[in-house]
mmCIF file of N, CA and C in Angstrom:
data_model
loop_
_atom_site.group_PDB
_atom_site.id
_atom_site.type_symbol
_atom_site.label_atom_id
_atom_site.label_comp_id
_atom_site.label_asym_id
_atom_site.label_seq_id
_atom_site.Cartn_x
_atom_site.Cartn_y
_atom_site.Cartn_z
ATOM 1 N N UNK A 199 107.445 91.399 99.455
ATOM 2 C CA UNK A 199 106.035 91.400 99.075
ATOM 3 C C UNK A 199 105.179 92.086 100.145
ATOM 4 N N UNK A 200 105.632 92.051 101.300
ATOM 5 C CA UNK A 200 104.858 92.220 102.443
ATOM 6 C C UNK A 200 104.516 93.947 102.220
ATOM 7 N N UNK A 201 106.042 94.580 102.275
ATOM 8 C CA UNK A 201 106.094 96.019 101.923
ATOM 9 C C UNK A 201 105.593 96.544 101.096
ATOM 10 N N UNK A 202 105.133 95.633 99.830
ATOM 11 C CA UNK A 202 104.063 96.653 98.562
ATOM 12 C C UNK A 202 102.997 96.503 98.987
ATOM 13 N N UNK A 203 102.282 95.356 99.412
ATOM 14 C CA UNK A 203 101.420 95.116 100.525
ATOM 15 C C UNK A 203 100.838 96.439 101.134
ATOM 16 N N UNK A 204 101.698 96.438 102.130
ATOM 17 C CA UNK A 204 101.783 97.338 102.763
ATOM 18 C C UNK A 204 101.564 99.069 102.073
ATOM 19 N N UNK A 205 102.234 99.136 101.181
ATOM 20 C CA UNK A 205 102.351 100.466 100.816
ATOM 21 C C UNK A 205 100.588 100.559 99.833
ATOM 22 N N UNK A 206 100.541 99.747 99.294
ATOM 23 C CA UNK A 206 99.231 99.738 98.698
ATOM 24 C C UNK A 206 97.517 100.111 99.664
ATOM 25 N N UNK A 207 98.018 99.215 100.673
ATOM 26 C CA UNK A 207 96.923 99.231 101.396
ATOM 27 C C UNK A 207 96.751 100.670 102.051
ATOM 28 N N UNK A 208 98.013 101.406 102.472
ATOM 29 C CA UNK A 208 97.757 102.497 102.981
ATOM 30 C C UNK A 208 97.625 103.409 101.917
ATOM 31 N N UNK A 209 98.199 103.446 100.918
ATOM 32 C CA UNK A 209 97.168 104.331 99.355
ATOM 33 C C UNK A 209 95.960 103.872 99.208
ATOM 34 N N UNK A 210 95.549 102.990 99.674
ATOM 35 C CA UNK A 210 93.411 102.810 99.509
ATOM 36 C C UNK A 210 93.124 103.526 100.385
ATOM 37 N N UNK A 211 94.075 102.819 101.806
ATOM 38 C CA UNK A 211 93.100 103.747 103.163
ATOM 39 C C UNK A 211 93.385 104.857 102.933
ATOM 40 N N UNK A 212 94.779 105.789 102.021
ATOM 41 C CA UNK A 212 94.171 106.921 102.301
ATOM 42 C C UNK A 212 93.405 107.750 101.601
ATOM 43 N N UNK A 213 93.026 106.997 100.451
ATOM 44 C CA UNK A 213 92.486 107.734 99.313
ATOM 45 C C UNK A 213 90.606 107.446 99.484
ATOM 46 N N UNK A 214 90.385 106.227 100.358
ATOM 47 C CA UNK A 214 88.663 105.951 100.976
ATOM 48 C C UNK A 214 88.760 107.292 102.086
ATOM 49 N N UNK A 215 89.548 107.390 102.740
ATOM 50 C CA UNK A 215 89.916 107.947 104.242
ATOM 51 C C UNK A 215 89.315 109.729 103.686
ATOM 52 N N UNK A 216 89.944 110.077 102.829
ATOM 53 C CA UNK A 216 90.358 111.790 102.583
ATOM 54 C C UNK A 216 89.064 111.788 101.443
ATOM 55 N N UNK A 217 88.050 111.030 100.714
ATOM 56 C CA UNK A 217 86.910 111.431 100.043
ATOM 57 C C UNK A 217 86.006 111.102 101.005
ATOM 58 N N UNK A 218 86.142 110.651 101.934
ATOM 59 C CA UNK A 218 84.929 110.223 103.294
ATOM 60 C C UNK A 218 85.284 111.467 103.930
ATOM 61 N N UNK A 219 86.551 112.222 104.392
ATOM 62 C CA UNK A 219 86.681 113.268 105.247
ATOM 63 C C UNK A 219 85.980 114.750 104.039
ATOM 64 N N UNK A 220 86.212 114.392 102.636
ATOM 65 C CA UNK A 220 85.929 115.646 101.819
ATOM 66 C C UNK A 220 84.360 115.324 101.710
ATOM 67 N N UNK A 221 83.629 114.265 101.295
ATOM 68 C CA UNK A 221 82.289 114.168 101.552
ATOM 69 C C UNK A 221 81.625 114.720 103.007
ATOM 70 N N UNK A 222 81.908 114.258 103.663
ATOM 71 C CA UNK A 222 81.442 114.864 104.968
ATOM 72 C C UNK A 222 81.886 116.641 104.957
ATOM 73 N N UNK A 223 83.017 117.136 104.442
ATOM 74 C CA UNK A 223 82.817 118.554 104.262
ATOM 75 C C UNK A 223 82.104 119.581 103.400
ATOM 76 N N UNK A 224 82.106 118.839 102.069
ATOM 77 C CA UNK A 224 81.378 119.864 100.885
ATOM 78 C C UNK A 224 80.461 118.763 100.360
ATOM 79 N N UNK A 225 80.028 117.899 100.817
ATOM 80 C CA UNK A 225 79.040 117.005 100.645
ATOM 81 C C UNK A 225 79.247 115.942 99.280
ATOM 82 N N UNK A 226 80.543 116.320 99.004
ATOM 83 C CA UNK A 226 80.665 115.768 97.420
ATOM 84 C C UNK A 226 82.396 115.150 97.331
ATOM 85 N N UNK A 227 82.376 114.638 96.229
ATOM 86 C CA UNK A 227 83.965 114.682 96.022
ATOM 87 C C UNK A 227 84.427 114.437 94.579
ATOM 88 N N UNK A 228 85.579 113.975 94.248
ATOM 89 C CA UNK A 228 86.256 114.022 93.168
ATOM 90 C C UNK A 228 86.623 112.757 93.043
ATOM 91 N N UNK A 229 87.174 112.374 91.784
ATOM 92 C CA UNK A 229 88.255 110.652 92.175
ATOM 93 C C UNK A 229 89.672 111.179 91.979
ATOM 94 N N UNK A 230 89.784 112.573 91.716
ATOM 95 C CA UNK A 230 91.316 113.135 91.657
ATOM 96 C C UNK A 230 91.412 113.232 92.991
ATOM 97 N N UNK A 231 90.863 113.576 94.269
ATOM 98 C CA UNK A 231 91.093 114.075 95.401
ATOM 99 C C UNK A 231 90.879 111.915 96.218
ATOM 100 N N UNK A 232 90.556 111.238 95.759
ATOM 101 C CA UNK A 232 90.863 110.161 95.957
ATOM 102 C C UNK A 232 92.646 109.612 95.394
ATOM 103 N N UNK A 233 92.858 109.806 94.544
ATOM 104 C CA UNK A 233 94.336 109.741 94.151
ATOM 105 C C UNK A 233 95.253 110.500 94.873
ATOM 106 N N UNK A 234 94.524 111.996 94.866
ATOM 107 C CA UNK A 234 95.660 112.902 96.085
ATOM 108 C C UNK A 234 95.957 112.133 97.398
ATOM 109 N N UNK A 235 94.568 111.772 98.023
ATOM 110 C CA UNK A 235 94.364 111.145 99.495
ATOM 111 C C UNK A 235 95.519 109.980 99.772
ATOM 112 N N UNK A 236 95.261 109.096 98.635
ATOM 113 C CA UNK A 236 96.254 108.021 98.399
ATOM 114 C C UNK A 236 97.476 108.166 98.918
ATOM 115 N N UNK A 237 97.972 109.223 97.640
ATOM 116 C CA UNK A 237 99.314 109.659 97.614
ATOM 117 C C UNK A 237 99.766 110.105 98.990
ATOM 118 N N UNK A 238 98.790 111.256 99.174
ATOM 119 C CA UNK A 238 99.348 112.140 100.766
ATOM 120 C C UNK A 238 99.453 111.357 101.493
ATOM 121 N N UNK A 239 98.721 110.092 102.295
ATOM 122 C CA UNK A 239 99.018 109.212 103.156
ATOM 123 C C UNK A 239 99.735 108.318 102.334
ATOM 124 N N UNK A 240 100.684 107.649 101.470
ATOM 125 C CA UNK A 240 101.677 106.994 101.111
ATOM 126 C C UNK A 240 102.869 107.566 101.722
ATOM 127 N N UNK A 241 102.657 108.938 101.483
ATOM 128 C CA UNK A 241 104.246 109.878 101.359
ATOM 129 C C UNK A 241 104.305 110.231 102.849
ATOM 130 N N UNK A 242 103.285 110.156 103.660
ATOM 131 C CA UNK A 242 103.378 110.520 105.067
ATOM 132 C C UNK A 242 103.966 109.255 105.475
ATOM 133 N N UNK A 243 103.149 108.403 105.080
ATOM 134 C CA UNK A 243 103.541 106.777 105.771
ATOM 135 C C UNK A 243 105.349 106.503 105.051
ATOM 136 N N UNK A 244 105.725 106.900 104.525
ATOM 137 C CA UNK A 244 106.767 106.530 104.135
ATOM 138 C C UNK A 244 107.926 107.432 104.305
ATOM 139 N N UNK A 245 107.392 108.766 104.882
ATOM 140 C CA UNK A 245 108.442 109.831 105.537
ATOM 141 C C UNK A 245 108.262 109.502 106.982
ATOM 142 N N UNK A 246 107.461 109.643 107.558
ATOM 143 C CA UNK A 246 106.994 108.457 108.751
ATOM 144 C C UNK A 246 107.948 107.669 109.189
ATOM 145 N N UNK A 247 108.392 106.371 107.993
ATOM 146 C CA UNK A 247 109.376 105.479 108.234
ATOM 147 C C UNK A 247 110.524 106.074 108.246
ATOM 148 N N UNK A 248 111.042 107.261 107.817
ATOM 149 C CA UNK A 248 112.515 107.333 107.657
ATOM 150 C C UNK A 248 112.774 108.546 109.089
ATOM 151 N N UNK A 249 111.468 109.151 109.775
ATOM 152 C CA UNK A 249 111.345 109.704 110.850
ATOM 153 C C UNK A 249 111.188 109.483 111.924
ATOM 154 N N UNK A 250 111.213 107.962 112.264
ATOM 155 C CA UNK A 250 110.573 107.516 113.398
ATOM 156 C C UNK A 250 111.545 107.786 114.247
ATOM 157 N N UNK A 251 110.779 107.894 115.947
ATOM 158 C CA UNK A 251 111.543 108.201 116.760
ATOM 159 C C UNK A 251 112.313 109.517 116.590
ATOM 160 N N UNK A 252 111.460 110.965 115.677
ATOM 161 C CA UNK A 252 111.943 112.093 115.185
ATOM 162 C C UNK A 252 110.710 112.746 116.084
ATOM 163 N N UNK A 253 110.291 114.426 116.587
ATOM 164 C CA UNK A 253 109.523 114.839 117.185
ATOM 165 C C UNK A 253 107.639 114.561 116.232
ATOM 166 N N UNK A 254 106.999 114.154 116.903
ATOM 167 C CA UNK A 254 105.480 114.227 116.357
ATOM 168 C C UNK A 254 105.300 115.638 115.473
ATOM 169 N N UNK A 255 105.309 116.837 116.141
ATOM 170 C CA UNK A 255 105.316 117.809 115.339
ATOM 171 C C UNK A 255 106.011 118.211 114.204
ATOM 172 N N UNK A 256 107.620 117.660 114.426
ATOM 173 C CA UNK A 256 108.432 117.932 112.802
ATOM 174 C C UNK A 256 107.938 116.617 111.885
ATOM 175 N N UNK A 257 107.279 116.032 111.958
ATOM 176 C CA UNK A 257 106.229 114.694 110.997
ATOM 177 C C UNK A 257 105.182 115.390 110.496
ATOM 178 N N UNK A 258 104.860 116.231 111.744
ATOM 179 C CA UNK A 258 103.335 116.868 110.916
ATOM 180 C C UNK A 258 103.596 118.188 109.821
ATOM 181 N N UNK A 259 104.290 118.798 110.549
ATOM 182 C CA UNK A 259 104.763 120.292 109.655
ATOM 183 C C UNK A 259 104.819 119.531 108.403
ATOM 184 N N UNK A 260 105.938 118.079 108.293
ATOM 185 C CA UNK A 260 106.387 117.478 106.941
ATOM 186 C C UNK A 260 105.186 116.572 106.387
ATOM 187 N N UNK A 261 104.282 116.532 106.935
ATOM 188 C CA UNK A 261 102.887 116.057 106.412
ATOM 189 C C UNK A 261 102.539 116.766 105.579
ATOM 190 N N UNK A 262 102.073 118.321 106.260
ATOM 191 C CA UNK A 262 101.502 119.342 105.664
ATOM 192 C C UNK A 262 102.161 119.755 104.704
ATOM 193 N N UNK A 263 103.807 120.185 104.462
ATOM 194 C CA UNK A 263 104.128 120.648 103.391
ATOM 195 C C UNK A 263 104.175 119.634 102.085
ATOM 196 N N UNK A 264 103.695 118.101 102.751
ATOM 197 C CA UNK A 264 103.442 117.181 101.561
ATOM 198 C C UNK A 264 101.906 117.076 100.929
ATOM 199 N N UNK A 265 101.358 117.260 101.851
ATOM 200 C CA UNK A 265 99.617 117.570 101.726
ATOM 201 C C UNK A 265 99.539 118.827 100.611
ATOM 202 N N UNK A 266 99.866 119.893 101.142
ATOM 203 C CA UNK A 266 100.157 121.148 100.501
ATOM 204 C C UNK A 266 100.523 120.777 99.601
ATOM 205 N N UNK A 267 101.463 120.342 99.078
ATOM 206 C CA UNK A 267 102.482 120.314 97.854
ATOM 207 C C UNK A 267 101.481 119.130 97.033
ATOM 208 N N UNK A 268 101.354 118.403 97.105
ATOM 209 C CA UNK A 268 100.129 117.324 96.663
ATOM 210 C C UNK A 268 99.662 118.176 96.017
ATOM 211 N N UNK A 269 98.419 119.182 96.982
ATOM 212 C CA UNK A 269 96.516 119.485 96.380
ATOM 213 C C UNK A 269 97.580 120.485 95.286
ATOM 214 N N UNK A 270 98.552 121.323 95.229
ATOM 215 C CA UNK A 270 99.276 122.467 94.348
ATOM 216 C C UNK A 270 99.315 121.429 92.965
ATOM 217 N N UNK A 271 100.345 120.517 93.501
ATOM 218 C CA UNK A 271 100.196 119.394 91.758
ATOM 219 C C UNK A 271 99.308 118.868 91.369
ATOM 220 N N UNK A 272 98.305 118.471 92.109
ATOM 221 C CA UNK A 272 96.768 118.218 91.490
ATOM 222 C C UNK A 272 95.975 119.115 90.904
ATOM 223 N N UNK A 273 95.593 120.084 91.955
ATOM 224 C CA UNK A 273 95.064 121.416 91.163
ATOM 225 C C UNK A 273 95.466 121.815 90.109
ATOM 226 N N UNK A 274 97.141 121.815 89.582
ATOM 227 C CA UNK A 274 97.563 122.998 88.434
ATOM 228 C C UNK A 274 97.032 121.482 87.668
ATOM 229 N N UNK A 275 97.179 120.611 88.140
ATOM 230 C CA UNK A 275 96.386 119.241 86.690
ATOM 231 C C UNK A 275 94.876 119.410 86.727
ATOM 232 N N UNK A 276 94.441 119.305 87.263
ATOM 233 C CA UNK A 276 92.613 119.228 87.233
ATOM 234 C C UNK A 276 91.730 120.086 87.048
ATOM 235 N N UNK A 277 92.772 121.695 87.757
ATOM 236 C CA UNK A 277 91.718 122.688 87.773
ATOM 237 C C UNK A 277 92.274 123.656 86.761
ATOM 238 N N UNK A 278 93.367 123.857 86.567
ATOM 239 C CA UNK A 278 93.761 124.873 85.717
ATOM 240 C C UNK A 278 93.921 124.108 84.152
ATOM 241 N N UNK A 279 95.319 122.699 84.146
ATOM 242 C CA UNK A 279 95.040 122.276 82.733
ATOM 243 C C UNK A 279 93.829 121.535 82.416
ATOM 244 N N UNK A 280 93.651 120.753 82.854
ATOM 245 C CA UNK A 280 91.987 120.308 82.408
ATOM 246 C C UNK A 280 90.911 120.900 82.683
ATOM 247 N N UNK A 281 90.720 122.116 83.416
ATOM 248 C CA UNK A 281 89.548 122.957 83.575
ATOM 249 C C UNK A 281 88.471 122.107 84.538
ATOM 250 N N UNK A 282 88.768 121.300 85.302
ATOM 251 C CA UNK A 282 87.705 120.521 86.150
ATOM 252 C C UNK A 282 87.091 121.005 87.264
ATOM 253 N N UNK A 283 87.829 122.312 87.471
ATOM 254 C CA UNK A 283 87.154 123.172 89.009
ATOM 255 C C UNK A 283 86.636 121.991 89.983
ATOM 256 N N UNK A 284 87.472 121.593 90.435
ATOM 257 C CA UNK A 284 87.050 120.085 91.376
ATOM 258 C C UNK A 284 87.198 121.620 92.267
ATOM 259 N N UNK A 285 87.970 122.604 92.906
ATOM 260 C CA UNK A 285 87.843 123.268 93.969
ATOM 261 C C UNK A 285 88.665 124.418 93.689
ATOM 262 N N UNK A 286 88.372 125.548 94.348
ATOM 263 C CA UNK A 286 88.941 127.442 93.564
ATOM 264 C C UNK A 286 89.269 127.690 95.412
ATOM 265 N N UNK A 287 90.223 128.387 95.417
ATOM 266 C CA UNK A 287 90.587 128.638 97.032
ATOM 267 C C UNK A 287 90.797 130.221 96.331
ATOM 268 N N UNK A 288 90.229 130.936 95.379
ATOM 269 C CA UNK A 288 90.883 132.242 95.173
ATOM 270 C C UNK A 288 90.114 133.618 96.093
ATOM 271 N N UNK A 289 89.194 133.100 96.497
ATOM 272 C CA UNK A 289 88.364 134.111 97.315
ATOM 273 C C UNK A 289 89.126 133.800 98.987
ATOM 274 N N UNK A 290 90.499 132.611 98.877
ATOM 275 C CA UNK A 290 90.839 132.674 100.654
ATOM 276 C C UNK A 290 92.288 133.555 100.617
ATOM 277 N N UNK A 291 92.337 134.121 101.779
ATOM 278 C CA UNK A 291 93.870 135.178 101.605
ATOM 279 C C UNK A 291 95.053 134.282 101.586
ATOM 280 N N UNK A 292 95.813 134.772 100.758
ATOM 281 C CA UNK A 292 96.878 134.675 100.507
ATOM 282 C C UNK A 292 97.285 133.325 99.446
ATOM 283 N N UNK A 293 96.195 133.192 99.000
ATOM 284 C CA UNK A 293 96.074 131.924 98.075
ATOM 285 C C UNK A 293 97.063 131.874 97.414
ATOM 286 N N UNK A 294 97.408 130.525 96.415
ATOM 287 C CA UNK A 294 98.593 130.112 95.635
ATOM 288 C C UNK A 294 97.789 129.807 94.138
ATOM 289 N N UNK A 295 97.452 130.907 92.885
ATOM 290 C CA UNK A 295 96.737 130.270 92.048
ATOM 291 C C UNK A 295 95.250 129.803 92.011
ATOM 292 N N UNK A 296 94.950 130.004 93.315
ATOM 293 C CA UNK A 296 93.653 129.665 93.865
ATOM 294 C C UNK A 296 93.054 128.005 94.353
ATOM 295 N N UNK A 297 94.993 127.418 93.820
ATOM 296 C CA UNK A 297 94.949 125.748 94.035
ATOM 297 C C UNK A 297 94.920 125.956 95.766
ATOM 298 N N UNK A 298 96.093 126.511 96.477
ATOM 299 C CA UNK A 298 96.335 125.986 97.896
ATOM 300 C C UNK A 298 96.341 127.938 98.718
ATOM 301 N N UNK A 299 96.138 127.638 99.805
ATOM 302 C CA UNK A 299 96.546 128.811 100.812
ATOM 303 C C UNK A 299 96.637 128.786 102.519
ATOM 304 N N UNK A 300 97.077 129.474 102.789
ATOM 305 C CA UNK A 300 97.689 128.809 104.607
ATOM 306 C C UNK A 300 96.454 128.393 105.470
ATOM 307 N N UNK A 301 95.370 129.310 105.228
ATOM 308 C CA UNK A 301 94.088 128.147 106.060
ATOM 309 C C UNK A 301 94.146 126.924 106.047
ATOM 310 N N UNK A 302 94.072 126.229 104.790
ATOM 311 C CA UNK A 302 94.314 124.781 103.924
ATOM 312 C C UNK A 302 95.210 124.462 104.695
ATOM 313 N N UNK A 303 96.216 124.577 104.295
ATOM 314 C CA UNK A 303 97.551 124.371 105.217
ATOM 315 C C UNK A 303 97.341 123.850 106.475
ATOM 316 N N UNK A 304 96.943 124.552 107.401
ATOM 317 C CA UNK A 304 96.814 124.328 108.976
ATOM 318 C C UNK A 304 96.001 123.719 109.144
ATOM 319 N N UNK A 305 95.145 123.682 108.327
ATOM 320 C CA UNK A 305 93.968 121.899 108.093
ATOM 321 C C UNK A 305 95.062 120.844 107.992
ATOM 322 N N UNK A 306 95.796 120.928 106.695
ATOM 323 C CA UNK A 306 96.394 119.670 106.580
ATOM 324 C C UNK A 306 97.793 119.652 107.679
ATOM 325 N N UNK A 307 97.963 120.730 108.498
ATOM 326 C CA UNK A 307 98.930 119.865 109.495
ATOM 327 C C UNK A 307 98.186 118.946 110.627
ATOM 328 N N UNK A 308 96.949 119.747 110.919
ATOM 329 C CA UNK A 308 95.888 119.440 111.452
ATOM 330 C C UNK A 308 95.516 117.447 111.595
ATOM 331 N N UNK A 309 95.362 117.517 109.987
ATOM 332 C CA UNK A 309 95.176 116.304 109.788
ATOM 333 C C UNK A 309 96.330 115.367 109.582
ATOM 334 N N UNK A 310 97.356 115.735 109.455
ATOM 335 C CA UNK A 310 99.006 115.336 110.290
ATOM 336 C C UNK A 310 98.921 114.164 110.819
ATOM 337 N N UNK A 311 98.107 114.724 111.934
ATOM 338 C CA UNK A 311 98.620 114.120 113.668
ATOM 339 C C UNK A 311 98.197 112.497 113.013
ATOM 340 N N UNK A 312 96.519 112.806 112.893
ATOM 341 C CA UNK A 312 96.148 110.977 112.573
ATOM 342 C C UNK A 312 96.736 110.666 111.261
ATOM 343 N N UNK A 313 97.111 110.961 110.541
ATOM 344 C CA UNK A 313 98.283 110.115 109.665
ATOM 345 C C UNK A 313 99.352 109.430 109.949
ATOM 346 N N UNK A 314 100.235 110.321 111.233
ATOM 347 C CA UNK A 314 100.971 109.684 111.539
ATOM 348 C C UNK A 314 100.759 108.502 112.448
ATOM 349 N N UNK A 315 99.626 108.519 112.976
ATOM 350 C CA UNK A 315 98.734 107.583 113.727
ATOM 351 C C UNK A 315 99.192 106.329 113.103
ATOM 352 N N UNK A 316 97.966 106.567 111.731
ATOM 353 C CA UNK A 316 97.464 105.603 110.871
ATOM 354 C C UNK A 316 98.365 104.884 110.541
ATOM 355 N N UNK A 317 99.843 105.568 110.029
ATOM 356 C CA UNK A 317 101.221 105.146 109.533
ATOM 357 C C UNK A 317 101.878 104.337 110.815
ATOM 358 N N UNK A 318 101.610 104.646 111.609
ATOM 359 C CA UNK A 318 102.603 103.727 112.951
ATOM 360 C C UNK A 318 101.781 102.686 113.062
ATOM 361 N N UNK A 319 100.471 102.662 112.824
ATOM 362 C CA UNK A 319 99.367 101.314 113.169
ATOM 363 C C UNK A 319 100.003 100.487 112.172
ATOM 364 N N UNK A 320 99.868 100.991 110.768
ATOM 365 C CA UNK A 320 100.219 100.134 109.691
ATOM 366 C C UNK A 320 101.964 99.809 109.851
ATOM 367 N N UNK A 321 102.608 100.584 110.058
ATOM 368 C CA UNK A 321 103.775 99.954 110.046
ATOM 369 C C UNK A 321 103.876 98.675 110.938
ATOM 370 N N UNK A 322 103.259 99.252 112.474
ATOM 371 C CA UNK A 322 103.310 98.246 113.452
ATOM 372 C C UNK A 322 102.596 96.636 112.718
ATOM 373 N N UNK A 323 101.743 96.614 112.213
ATOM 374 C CA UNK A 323 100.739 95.763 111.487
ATOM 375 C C UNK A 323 101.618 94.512 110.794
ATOM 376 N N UNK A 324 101.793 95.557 109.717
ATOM 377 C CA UNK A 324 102.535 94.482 108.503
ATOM 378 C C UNK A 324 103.930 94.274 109.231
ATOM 379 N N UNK A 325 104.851 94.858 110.402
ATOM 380 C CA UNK A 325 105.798 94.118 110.713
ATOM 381 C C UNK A 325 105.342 92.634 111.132
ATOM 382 N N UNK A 326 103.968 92.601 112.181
ATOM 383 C CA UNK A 326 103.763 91.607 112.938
ATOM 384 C C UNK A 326 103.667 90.780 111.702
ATOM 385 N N UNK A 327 103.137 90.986 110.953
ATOM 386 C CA UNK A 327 102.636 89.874 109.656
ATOM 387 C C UNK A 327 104.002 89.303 108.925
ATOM 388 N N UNK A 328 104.685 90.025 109.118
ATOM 389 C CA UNK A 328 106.301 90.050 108.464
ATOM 390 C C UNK A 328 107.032 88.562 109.188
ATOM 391 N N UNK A 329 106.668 89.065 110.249
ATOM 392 C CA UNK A 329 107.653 88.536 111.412
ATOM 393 C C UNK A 329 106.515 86.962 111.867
ATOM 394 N N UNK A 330 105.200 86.493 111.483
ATOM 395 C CA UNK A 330 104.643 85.801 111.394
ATOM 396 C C UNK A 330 104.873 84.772 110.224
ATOM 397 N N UNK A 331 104.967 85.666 109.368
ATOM 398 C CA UNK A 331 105.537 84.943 107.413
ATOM 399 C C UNK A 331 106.846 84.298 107.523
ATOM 400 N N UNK A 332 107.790 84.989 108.140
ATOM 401 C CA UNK A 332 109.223 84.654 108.549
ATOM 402 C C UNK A 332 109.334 83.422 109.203
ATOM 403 N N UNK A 333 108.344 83.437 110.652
ATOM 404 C CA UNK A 333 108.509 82.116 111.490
ATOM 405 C C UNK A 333 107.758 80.774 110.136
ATOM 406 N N UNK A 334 106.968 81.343 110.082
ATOM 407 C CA UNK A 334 106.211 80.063 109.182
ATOM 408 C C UNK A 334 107.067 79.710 108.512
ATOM 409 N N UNK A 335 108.098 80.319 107.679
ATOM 410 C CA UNK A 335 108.612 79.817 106.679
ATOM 411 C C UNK A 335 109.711 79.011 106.954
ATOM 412 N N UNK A 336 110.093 79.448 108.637
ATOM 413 C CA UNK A 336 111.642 78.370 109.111
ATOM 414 C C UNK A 336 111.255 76.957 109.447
#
């Protein structure tokens, strides 16, 4: 129980986390880019776990190509099949569809680093709570 817990709470924080970081950039946001946020910090926090004690930087590269790979499956849903233009990247070089392109990219390795932060706080967190639930229960 502790672990869905767990996995839940860091899909809120990251889905409050990434429309507070997109509000503060284009002054606005989406509730699809709240679901992305979610997701991207779930999948960090949970590649995270199977990386620990792996280099900080090969976490982030694997952040970013999950970040990346995220806004690509959201976009071809929001902006191309449902027509929602939540965001057009086709005026940046080397764009993908106009969903993602390597500027983006180096933002989201960028924003990497404190994910993996966020993910070691929370892991560290709900172990203590784990390991608190455990004693109580002997």
């Amino acid at each position: 129980m502790i672990r869905k817990t767990e996995n839940i709470c860091v899909f809120l924080t990251g889905g409050i986390l990434y429309s507070l970081i997109e509000m503060l950039w284009r002054g606005y946001t989406h509730w699809s880019m709240t679901a992305a946020g979610g997701a991207a910090l779930l999948l960090i926090h949970l590649m995270n776990r199977k990386l620990r004690g792996r280099d900080l930087c090969l976490r982030c590269v694997c952040g970013c190509a999950m970040i990346t790979g995220i806004e690509f499956l959201v976009g071809i849903i929001v902006n191309l099949w449902l027509g929602l233009d939540v965001w057009d990247y086709s005026g940046m070089a080397y764009n993908l569809l106009g969903q993602i392109c390597p500027a983006f990219s180096v933002l989201w390795f960028l924003i990497s680093f404190p994910a993996c932060f966020l993910s070691d706080l929370a892991r560290k967190f709900f172990a203590l709570l784990e390991q608190r639930e455990n004693a109580a229960a002997v």
